Short mmCIF file of C-alpha atoms and ligand atoms in Angstrom, two decimals:
data_model
loop_
_atom_site.label_atom_id
_atom_site.label_comp_id
_atom_site.label_asym_id
_atom_site.label_seq_id
_atom_site.Cartn_x
_atom_site.Cartn_y
_atom_site.Cartn_z
CA MET A 15 0.23 0.19 0.34
CA GLN A 16 3.26 3.25 1.56
CA LYS A 17 5.04 1.48 -1.67
CA LYS A 18 1.85 1.84 -3.81
CA GLN A 19 1.21 5.65 -3.17
CA THR A 20 5.72 6.41 -3.54
CA ASN A 21 4.76 5.87 -6.64
CA LEU A 22 2.19 7.61 -7.28
CA CYS A 23 3.82 10.00 -6.34
CA THR A 24 7.51 9.63 -7.31
CA PHE A 25 5.03 9.95 -10.97
CA ALA A 26 3.14 13.18 -10.58
CA LYS A 27 6.40 14.59 -9.70
CA ASN A 28 8.11 13.37 -13.27
CA LEU A 29 4.50 14.05 -15.03
CA ASP A 30 5.92 17.51 -14.00
CA SER A 31 8.68 18.69 -16.17
CA ILE A 32 6.72 16.67 -19.60
CA GLN A 33 3.32 18.14 -18.57
CA MET A 34 2.79 19.70 -22.27
CA ALA A 35 4.13 16.72 -23.94
CA VAL A 36 0.47 16.01 -24.22
CA ASP A 37 -1.76 19.07 -25.93
CA ILE A 38 -6.00 18.77 -24.85
CA LYS A 39 -8.37 17.78 -27.07
CA ILE A 40 -11.18 20.27 -27.65
CA GLN A 41 -14.91 18.90 -27.90
CA PRO A 42 -17.40 21.61 -28.24
CA VAL A 43 -20.70 21.40 -28.54
CA GLU A 44 -23.35 21.63 -30.59
CA THR A 45 -25.11 24.18 -29.55
CA SER A 46 -24.79 26.43 -26.78
CA LYS A 47 -26.55 27.00 -23.55
CA ILE A 48 -25.69 30.61 -22.32
CA SER A 49 -29.11 32.11 -24.36
CA SER A 50 -31.38 30.09 -21.53
CA VAL A 51 -29.74 31.38 -18.65
CA ASP A 52 -30.44 34.85 -16.66
CA PHE A 53 -26.92 36.40 -15.61
CA SER A 54 -29.40 39.28 -13.49
CA ASN A 55 -30.15 36.89 -11.34
CA LEU A 56 -27.84 33.77 -10.19
CA PRO A 57 -28.11 31.19 -7.12
CA PHE A 58 -25.06 29.34 -6.13
CA GLY A 59 -23.77 26.51 -8.24
CA GLN A 60 -27.03 25.84 -9.65
CA VAL A 61 -26.67 26.93 -13.73
CA PHE A 62 -23.48 25.18 -15.25
CA SER A 63 -20.81 26.26 -18.42
CA ASP A 64 -21.07 24.64 -21.68
CA HIS A 65 -17.88 22.50 -21.01
CA ILE A 66 -15.86 20.09 -18.69
CA PHE A 67 -11.90 19.43 -18.52
CA GLN A 68 -12.02 16.25 -17.88
CA CYS A 69 -8.81 13.50 -17.37
CA ASP A 70 -8.71 9.99 -16.69
CA TYR A 71 -5.71 8.33 -14.02
CA ILE A 72 -4.94 5.30 -15.80
CA ASN A 73 -2.70 2.15 -15.65
CA GLY A 74 -0.64 4.54 -13.79
CA SER A 75 -0.61 7.96 -15.22
CA TRP A 76 -3.18 10.73 -16.51
CA GLN A 77 -4.65 10.16 -19.76
CA ASN A 78 -6.64 12.04 -22.15
CA PRO A 79 -6.47 15.65 -21.05
CA VAL A 80 -10.32 16.53 -23.20
CA ILE A 81 -12.14 19.92 -23.23
CA LYS A 82 -16.24 18.48 -23.92
CA PRO A 83 -19.18 18.85 -22.83
CA ASN A 84 -20.95 18.58 -19.66
CA GLU A 85 -22.67 16.16 -19.44
CA PRO A 86 -24.08 13.00 -17.50
CA ILE A 87 -21.18 10.28 -16.88
CA GLN A 88 -21.47 6.79 -16.97
CA LEU A 89 -20.05 4.05 -13.85
CA ASN A 90 -19.70 0.62 -13.45
CA PRO A 91 -22.18 0.08 -10.71
CA ALA A 92 -18.41 -0.99 -9.39
CA ALA A 93 -17.06 2.04 -9.24
CA LYS A 94 -14.77 2.51 -5.79
CA ILE A 95 -16.44 6.42 -5.62
CA PHE A 96 -20.06 4.25 -4.53
CA HIS A 97 -18.41 2.10 -2.18
CA TYR A 98 -15.48 3.78 -0.47
CA GLY A 99 -16.07 7.21 -0.78
CA GLN A 100 -12.49 7.91 -2.59
CA SER A 101 -14.10 11.58 -3.79
CA ILE A 102 -12.24 15.73 -2.95
CA PHE A 103 -13.08 18.72 -4.28
CA GLU A 104 -11.86 21.88 -4.44
CA GLY A 105 -13.16 25.92 -4.74
CA MET A 106 -12.36 28.34 -6.61
CA LYS A 107 -13.58 31.44 -8.97
CA ALA A 108 -13.06 32.95 -11.44
CA TYR A 109 -14.24 36.57 -12.01
CA LYS A 110 -13.74 39.22 -15.39
CA ASP A 111 -12.85 43.01 -14.79
CA ASP A 112 -13.99 45.55 -16.75
CA LYS A 113 -11.67 45.38 -19.55
CA GLY A 114 -12.94 41.36 -19.74
CA SER A 115 -9.91 39.97 -18.47
CA VAL A 116 -10.05 37.08 -16.04
CA PHE A 117 -8.67 36.14 -13.61
CA LEU A 118 -7.44 33.30 -10.59
CA PHE A 119 -6.92 33.85 -7.15
CA ARG A 120 -4.23 31.93 -5.13
CA PRO A 121 -5.10 28.97 -7.84
CA THR A 122 -1.97 27.17 -7.54
CA ASP A 123 -2.72 26.87 -4.05
CA ASN A 124 -6.16 25.26 -4.47
CA CYS A 125 -3.81 22.34 -6.85
CA GLY A 126 -1.97 22.07 -3.78
CA ARG A 127 -4.34 21.35 -1.27
CA LEU A 128 -5.98 18.92 -3.95
CA ASN A 129 -2.22 16.77 -4.01
CA LYS A 130 -2.23 17.47 -0.35
CA SER A 131 -6.77 16.25 -0.58
CA ALA A 132 -5.10 13.76 -2.52
CA SER A 133 -2.55 11.89 0.05
CA ARG A 134 -4.50 11.53 2.31
CA LEU A 135 -7.47 9.33 0.87
CA MET A 136 -5.17 7.26 -1.49
CA MET A 137 -5.40 9.36 -4.40
CA PRO A 138 -3.35 10.31 -8.05
CA GLU A 139 -1.92 13.51 -7.34
CA ILE A 140 -2.37 15.70 -9.83
CA PRO A 141 0.42 18.35 -11.77
CA GLU A 142 -0.06 21.82 -11.31
CA GLU A 143 0.57 22.27 -14.70
CA LEU A 144 -1.98 19.98 -15.87
CA PHE A 145 -3.78 21.17 -13.02
CA MET A 146 -3.85 25.07 -14.30
CA GLN A 147 -2.74 24.12 -17.78
CA GLY A 148 -7.26 22.33 -18.22
CA LEU A 149 -8.24 24.94 -15.77
CA LYS A 150 -6.61 27.82 -18.66
CA LYS A 151 -8.08 25.60 -21.51
CA LEU A 152 -11.32 25.70 -19.84
CA LEU A 153 -11.91 29.26 -18.67
CA GLU A 154 -10.63 30.67 -22.29
CA ILE A 155 -13.90 28.36 -23.58
CA GLU A 156 -16.53 29.13 -21.00
CA SER A 157 -15.20 33.05 -20.74
CA ASP A 158 -18.96 34.47 -21.46
CA TRP A 159 -19.43 31.95 -18.54
CA ILE A 160 -17.88 34.50 -15.85
CA PRO A 161 -20.62 36.91 -14.95
CA THR A 162 -20.22 40.58 -13.88
CA THR A 163 -22.60 42.05 -12.00
CA GLU A 164 -21.32 42.50 -8.73
CA GLY A 165 -20.96 39.89 -6.40
CA SER A 166 -21.11 36.94 -8.90
CA SER A 167 -18.48 35.49 -10.61
CA LEU A 168 -17.78 31.32 -12.40
CA TYR A 169 -17.27 29.00 -9.76
CA ILE A 170 -15.14 26.08 -9.99
CA ARG A 171 -15.27 23.24 -8.88
CA PRO A 172 -11.86 21.09 -10.00
CA PHE A 173 -12.89 17.36 -8.27
CA MET A 174 -11.30 13.87 -8.23
CA PHE A 175 -12.80 10.53 -7.77
CA ALA A 176 -12.38 6.70 -7.75
CA THR A 177 -13.78 5.14 -11.02
CA GLY A 178 -11.79 1.54 -10.46
CA GLU A 179 -13.94 -0.09 -9.39
CA GLY A 180 -13.97 -3.64 -7.13
CA PHE A 181 -16.08 -4.44 -3.81
CA HIS A 182 -12.47 -5.04 -1.93
CA ALA A 183 -11.57 -2.27 0.44
CA SER A 184 -8.90 -1.34 -0.30
CA PRO A 185 -8.09 2.00 -3.32
CA ALA A 186 -8.67 2.57 -7.18
CA ASP A 187 -6.93 1.75 -9.70
CA ALA A 188 -7.89 4.74 -11.57
CA TYR A 189 -9.40 7.85 -10.97
CA THR A 190 -11.22 11.40 -12.78
CA PHE A 191 -10.01 14.15 -12.53
CA ILE A 192 -12.92 17.55 -13.89
CA ILE A 193 -12.97 21.00 -13.25
CA ALA A 194 -17.36 22.16 -13.84
CA THR A 195 -17.57 25.50 -13.34
CA ALA A 196 -21.09 27.16 -12.94
CA PRO A 197 -21.77 30.65 -12.90
CA SER A 198 -22.96 31.76 -8.60
CA GLY A 199 -24.12 34.63 -7.40
CA ALA A 200 -23.53 34.84 -3.29
CA TYR A 201 -24.08 31.55 -1.57
CA PHE A 202 -25.51 33.29 2.06
CA SER A 203 -28.64 35.25 0.54
CA GLY A 204 -29.04 37.28 4.13
CA LYS A 205 -27.08 37.46 7.63
CA VAL A 206 -26.16 33.76 7.96
CA LYS A 207 -27.58 32.80 12.14
CA VAL A 208 -25.77 29.38 13.81
CA LEU A 209 -25.67 27.11 16.59
CA ILE A 210 -22.66 26.25 18.33
CA GLU A 211 -22.79 22.19 17.86
CA GLU A 212 -22.56 20.33 21.75
CA LYS A 213 -22.58 16.92 21.06
CA TYR A 214 -21.69 15.95 16.25
CA ALA A 215 -18.57 16.59 15.31
CA ARG A 216 -17.68 16.95 11.77
CA ALA A 217 -13.49 15.71 12.42
CA ALA A 218 -11.81 14.35 14.35
CA ASN A 219 -7.67 13.75 15.25
CA GLY A 220 -5.78 11.33 12.76
CA GLY A 221 -9.05 11.75 10.23
CA VAL A 222 -9.70 14.32 7.28
CA GLY A 223 -10.98 16.81 8.60
CA PHE A 224 -8.35 19.46 6.28
CA ALA A 225 -9.38 17.74 3.90
CA LYS A 226 -11.68 18.41 1.08
CA ALA A 227 -13.40 15.06 0.61
CA GLY A 228 -16.79 14.36 0.01
CA GLY A 229 -18.14 11.89 3.24
CA ASN A 230 -16.78 15.61 5.21
CA TYR A 231 -19.62 17.34 3.99
CA ALA A 232 -22.24 14.24 4.06
CA ALA A 233 -21.54 13.54 7.91
CA GLN A 234 -22.16 17.66 8.04
CA PHE A 235 -25.75 16.77 6.66
CA TYR A 236 -27.18 15.52 9.28
CA PRO A 237 -26.39 17.60 12.11
CA THR A 238 -26.52 20.71 10.53
CA GLN A 239 -30.65 19.42 9.48
CA LEU A 240 -30.85 19.41 13.40
CA ALA A 241 -30.47 23.21 13.36
CA ILE A 242 -31.88 24.19 10.72
CA GLU A 243 -35.26 22.80 12.30
CA LYS A 244 -34.38 24.40 14.93
CA GLY A 245 -33.87 28.29 11.72
CA TYR A 246 -30.57 28.87 12.30
CA ASN A 247 -28.22 28.24 8.91
CA GLN A 248 -24.96 26.46 9.03
CA VAL A 249 -23.55 24.90 12.98
CA ILE A 250 -20.19 26.14 13.59
CA TRP A 251 -18.01 22.95 14.95
CA THR A 252 -15.83 22.51 17.98
CA ASP A 253 -13.64 20.07 18.57
CA ASP A 254 -14.57 15.63 18.51
CA ASN A 255 -13.55 16.17 22.54
CA THR A 256 -15.18 17.95 24.81
CA HIS A 257 -17.02 20.53 22.39
CA GLN A 258 -14.85 23.79 24.38
CA PHE A 259 -14.00 25.18 21.78
CA ILE A 260 -14.86 26.89 17.50
CA GLU A 261 -12.76 25.69 14.85
CA GLU A 262 -14.61 25.41 11.50
CA ALA A 263 -18.95 25.89 10.04
CA GLY A 264 -19.27 23.45 7.13
CA ALA A 265 -17.83 25.45 4.46
CA MET A 266 -16.09 28.40 5.74
CA ASN A 267 -13.65 29.66 8.58
CA ILE A 268 -14.03 31.39 11.66
CA PHE A 269 -13.50 34.52 12.85
CA VAL A 270 -14.29 36.72 16.13
CA ARG A 271 -14.18 40.11 17.09
CA ILE A 272 -14.44 40.34 21.45
CA LYS A 273 -14.01 44.51 21.23
CA ASP A 274 -10.48 45.01 18.77
CA THR A 275 -8.86 41.54 17.70
CA LEU A 276 -10.11 39.55 15.80
CA ILE A 277 -9.92 35.93 16.36
CA THR A 278 -9.09 32.49 14.72
CA SER A 279 -8.42 28.71 15.51
CA PRO A 280 -5.50 27.20 14.20
CA THR A 281 -5.65 24.82 11.68
CA SER A 282 -5.07 21.13 12.09
CA ASP A 283 -6.33 17.65 11.23
CA ARG A 284 -9.22 18.85 11.71
CA ILE A 285 -9.83 22.02 10.02
CA LEU A 286 -9.25 23.39 6.48
CA ASP A 287 -6.50 25.79 5.75
CA GLY A 288 -9.38 27.66 3.88
CA ILE A 289 -7.52 30.33 0.90
CA THR A 290 -9.51 32.99 2.26
CA ARG A 291 -8.93 32.59 6.02
CA LYS A 292 -5.11 32.68 5.12
CA SER A 293 -5.39 35.75 3.24
CA ILE A 294 -7.93 37.66 5.79
CA ILE A 295 -5.78 37.50 8.25
CA GLN A 296 -2.79 38.24 5.68
CA ILE A 297 -4.70 41.43 5.43
CA ALA A 298 -5.99 42.27 8.15
CA LYS A 299 -2.35 42.95 9.56
CA ASP A 300 -1.26 45.07 6.88
CA ASN A 301 -3.88 47.35 8.36
CA ASN A 302 -2.87 47.41 11.18
CA ILE A 303 -5.66 45.03 12.97
CA ASP A 304 -5.33 43.06 15.59
CA VAL A 305 -4.73 39.36 14.81
CA GLU A 306 -4.82 36.19 16.97
CA VAL A 307 -4.40 32.64 15.87
CA ARG A 308 -5.44 30.77 18.96
CA LYS A 309 -8.02 28.09 20.22
CA ILE A 310 -11.05 30.28 21.22
CA SER A 311 -13.54 28.65 23.26
CA VAL A 312 -16.93 28.58 23.99
CA SER A 313 -16.63 30.53 26.99
CA GLU A 314 -15.28 33.03 25.75
CA VAL A 315 -17.06 33.90 23.22
CA VAL A 316 -20.65 33.63 25.52
CA GLU A 317 -18.94 35.78 28.48
CA ALA A 318 -18.04 38.44 25.40
CA ALA A 319 -20.84 38.03 23.86
CA LYS A 320 -22.70 39.27 27.76
CA GLU A 321 -20.19 41.67 28.36
CA GLY A 322 -21.49 43.72 24.78
CA ASN A 323 -16.91 42.32 24.40
CA LEU A 324 -18.12 40.26 20.95
CA LYS A 325 -18.50 42.75 18.07
CA GLU A 326 -17.90 40.99 15.18
CA MET A 327 -18.60 36.11 13.85
CA PHE A 328 -17.96 36.06 9.76
CA GLY A 329 -17.26 33.30 8.42
CA ALA A 330 -14.81 33.16 5.93
CA GLY A 331 -14.27 31.05 2.60
CA THR A 332 -14.75 30.84 -1.36
CA ALA A 333 -17.97 30.73 -1.80
CA ALA A 334 -19.59 32.05 1.05
CA VAL A 335 -17.03 34.67 0.87
CA ILE A 336 -16.54 36.57 3.98
CA SER A 337 -20.47 36.40 5.05
CA PRO A 338 -21.64 38.27 8.59
CA ILE A 339 -23.07 35.88 11.98
CA ALA A 340 -26.10 37.54 12.92
CA GLY A 341 -26.37 35.69 16.12
CA PHE A 342 -25.53 31.96 17.34
CA GLY A 343 -27.39 30.11 19.85
CA TYR A 344 -25.84 28.06 22.66
CA GLN A 345 -27.35 25.68 25.02
CA GLY A 346 -30.81 26.48 24.19
CA THR A 347 -30.01 30.88 24.61
CA ASP A 348 -29.34 32.57 21.20
CA TYR A 349 -27.27 35.97 21.35
CA ASP A 350 -27.30 38.73 19.55
CA LEU A 351 -24.44 40.10 17.63
CA PRO A 352 -24.27 44.04 17.31
CA GLU A 353 -25.50 45.73 14.54
CA LEU A 354 -21.95 47.94 13.63
CA SER A 355 -21.68 50.23 11.14
CA ASP A 356 -17.90 50.20 10.32
CA THR A 357 -16.91 46.33 10.81
CA PHE A 358 -13.81 44.41 9.85
CA ALA A 359 -15.97 42.37 8.18
CA ALA A 360 -17.67 45.51 5.52
CA PHE A 361 -13.12 46.60 5.82
CA LEU A 362 -12.25 43.17 4.91
CA LYS A 363 -14.66 41.98 1.95
CA LYS A 364 -13.72 45.23 0.04
CA LYS A 365 -10.06 44.37 0.12
CA ILE A 366 -9.94 41.77 -1.18
CA THR A 367 -12.93 41.67 -3.32
CA ASP A 368 -10.30 44.50 -5.14
CA ILE A 369 -7.65 42.54 -5.15
CA GLN A 370 -10.22 39.00 -6.87
CA THR A 371 -11.87 41.57 -9.20
CA ASN A 372 -9.20 43.59 -10.22
CA LYS A 373 -10.04 46.41 -9.08
CA SER A 374 -7.24 47.48 -6.89
CA GLU A 375 -3.89 46.93 -6.41
CA ASP A 376 -2.99 43.38 -5.35
CA PRO A 377 1.15 43.76 -3.54
CA TYR A 378 0.64 40.23 -2.65
CA GLY A 379 0.63 38.54 -5.81
CA TRP A 380 -1.93 35.98 -4.77
CA ARG A 381 -4.31 38.11 -8.37
CA ILE A 382 -3.07 35.53 -11.23
CA HIS A 383 -4.28 35.82 -14.93
CA ALA A 384 -6.13 33.02 -16.40
N1 PLP B 417 -14.13 25.46 5.48
C1 PLP B 417 -14.53 24.31 5.13
C2 PLP B 417 -15.23 23.07 5.82
C3 PLP B 417 -15.18 24.68 3.50
O1 PLP B 417 -14.98 23.61 2.98
C4 PLP B 417 -14.31 25.57 3.15
C5 PLP B 417 -14.27 25.95 1.36
O2 PLP B 417 -13.74 25.79 1.52
C6 PLP B 417 -13.44 27.00 3.75
C7 PLP B 417 -13.06 26.17 5.30
C8 PLP B 417 -12.69 27.71 3.46
O3 PLP B 417 -11.79 27.32 2.45
P1 PLP B 417 -11.37 28.32 1.25
O4 PLP B 417 -10.85 29.35 2.21
O5 PLP B 417 -10.09 27.95 1.00
O6 PLP B 417 -12.38 28.16 0.38
C1 COI B 418 -15.61 26.65 -1.41
O1 COI B 418 -15.57 27.96 -0.35
O2 COI B 418 -15.77 27.05 -2.58
C2 COI B 418 -16.26 25.02 -0.52
O3 COI B 418 -15.55 23.92 -1.41
C3 COI B 418 -17.00 25.11 0.08
C4 COI B 418 -18.12 24.30 -1.13
C5 COI B 418 -19.09 23.22 0.98
C6 COI B 418 -19.21 24.55 -1.09
#
């Protein structure tokens, strides 16, 4: 088992140096669906562009890179994705500025994280060059699908799953990597109300919480549904051991502002190393906001709320951008957050989205021409 993993990694490194010996085949759609899409009223992740990028891992190598129509996929019922959940994904966005130039935000970080997820789930890594070339070519072809209205973007979903067949509980021998895109509006429509979890956990030490594995999200659905039935939008996950420390939300990292200090939990085995999170930490520090990366106890947050020192809570993620939290529930009590006019959330959201959409300088080199 260990030997196979080593081989896959070595292969990925080798392919990096010979990457563009392989051309991407283009199979265009006969008729585009774009005229049927209402770009002024886009939901999140429900409308899909015409094409996908796909390549397959067969006999120990990535092969057949192709851009083709976004159509249903055929798989054998014994494909291991259905049985053992080898499935990982990423979330990214493409933005178009008013001159029509297309930008990505820290895309190689997404590739790096996909490969960390891949190693943990015994899946093959994807060479960065293949990931980036496939993505850029797809965006070139789907350029008209990138919305320009305020708050919308082309959401990009790179994902990999096991196509290799068999009921033996062991890693598959074949995989497919796809990049699909969806012109999208906001992930949350209003302010978010969250429930601090006291019983269930999304991740444990030594587990796969740090990976973007599909199963992590499936594991959240039941406790999240219980929270929705109580009137909340999202669960704030606490540590699986004591449930006394705030970790992250279902699709976002969490920031808490107590007085004028912005606090977020350190990443760990259990927490996704969010690209938005690390960008916000950097921007906040560079704008003289006092930032602490440390464990946040639930009792500290409840105490701060009672004393009027809890000024803000917000979630941060690619889909959610920066989503202010209106209030939280804990042990049967609801705590409302104040409605401030000058928030860190609004300041940081403007800073990061201005960089992403080419409305400001990017002193960090995060914005990449697609
Ligand atoms: N935490 C979880 C569980 C997520 O699914 C996401 C979304 O990707 C995030 C945090 C935020 O990560 P990023 O900012 O890289 O999108
Ligand atoms: C993202 O923010 O891109 C994510 O992957 C979250 C997703 C579960 C909607």
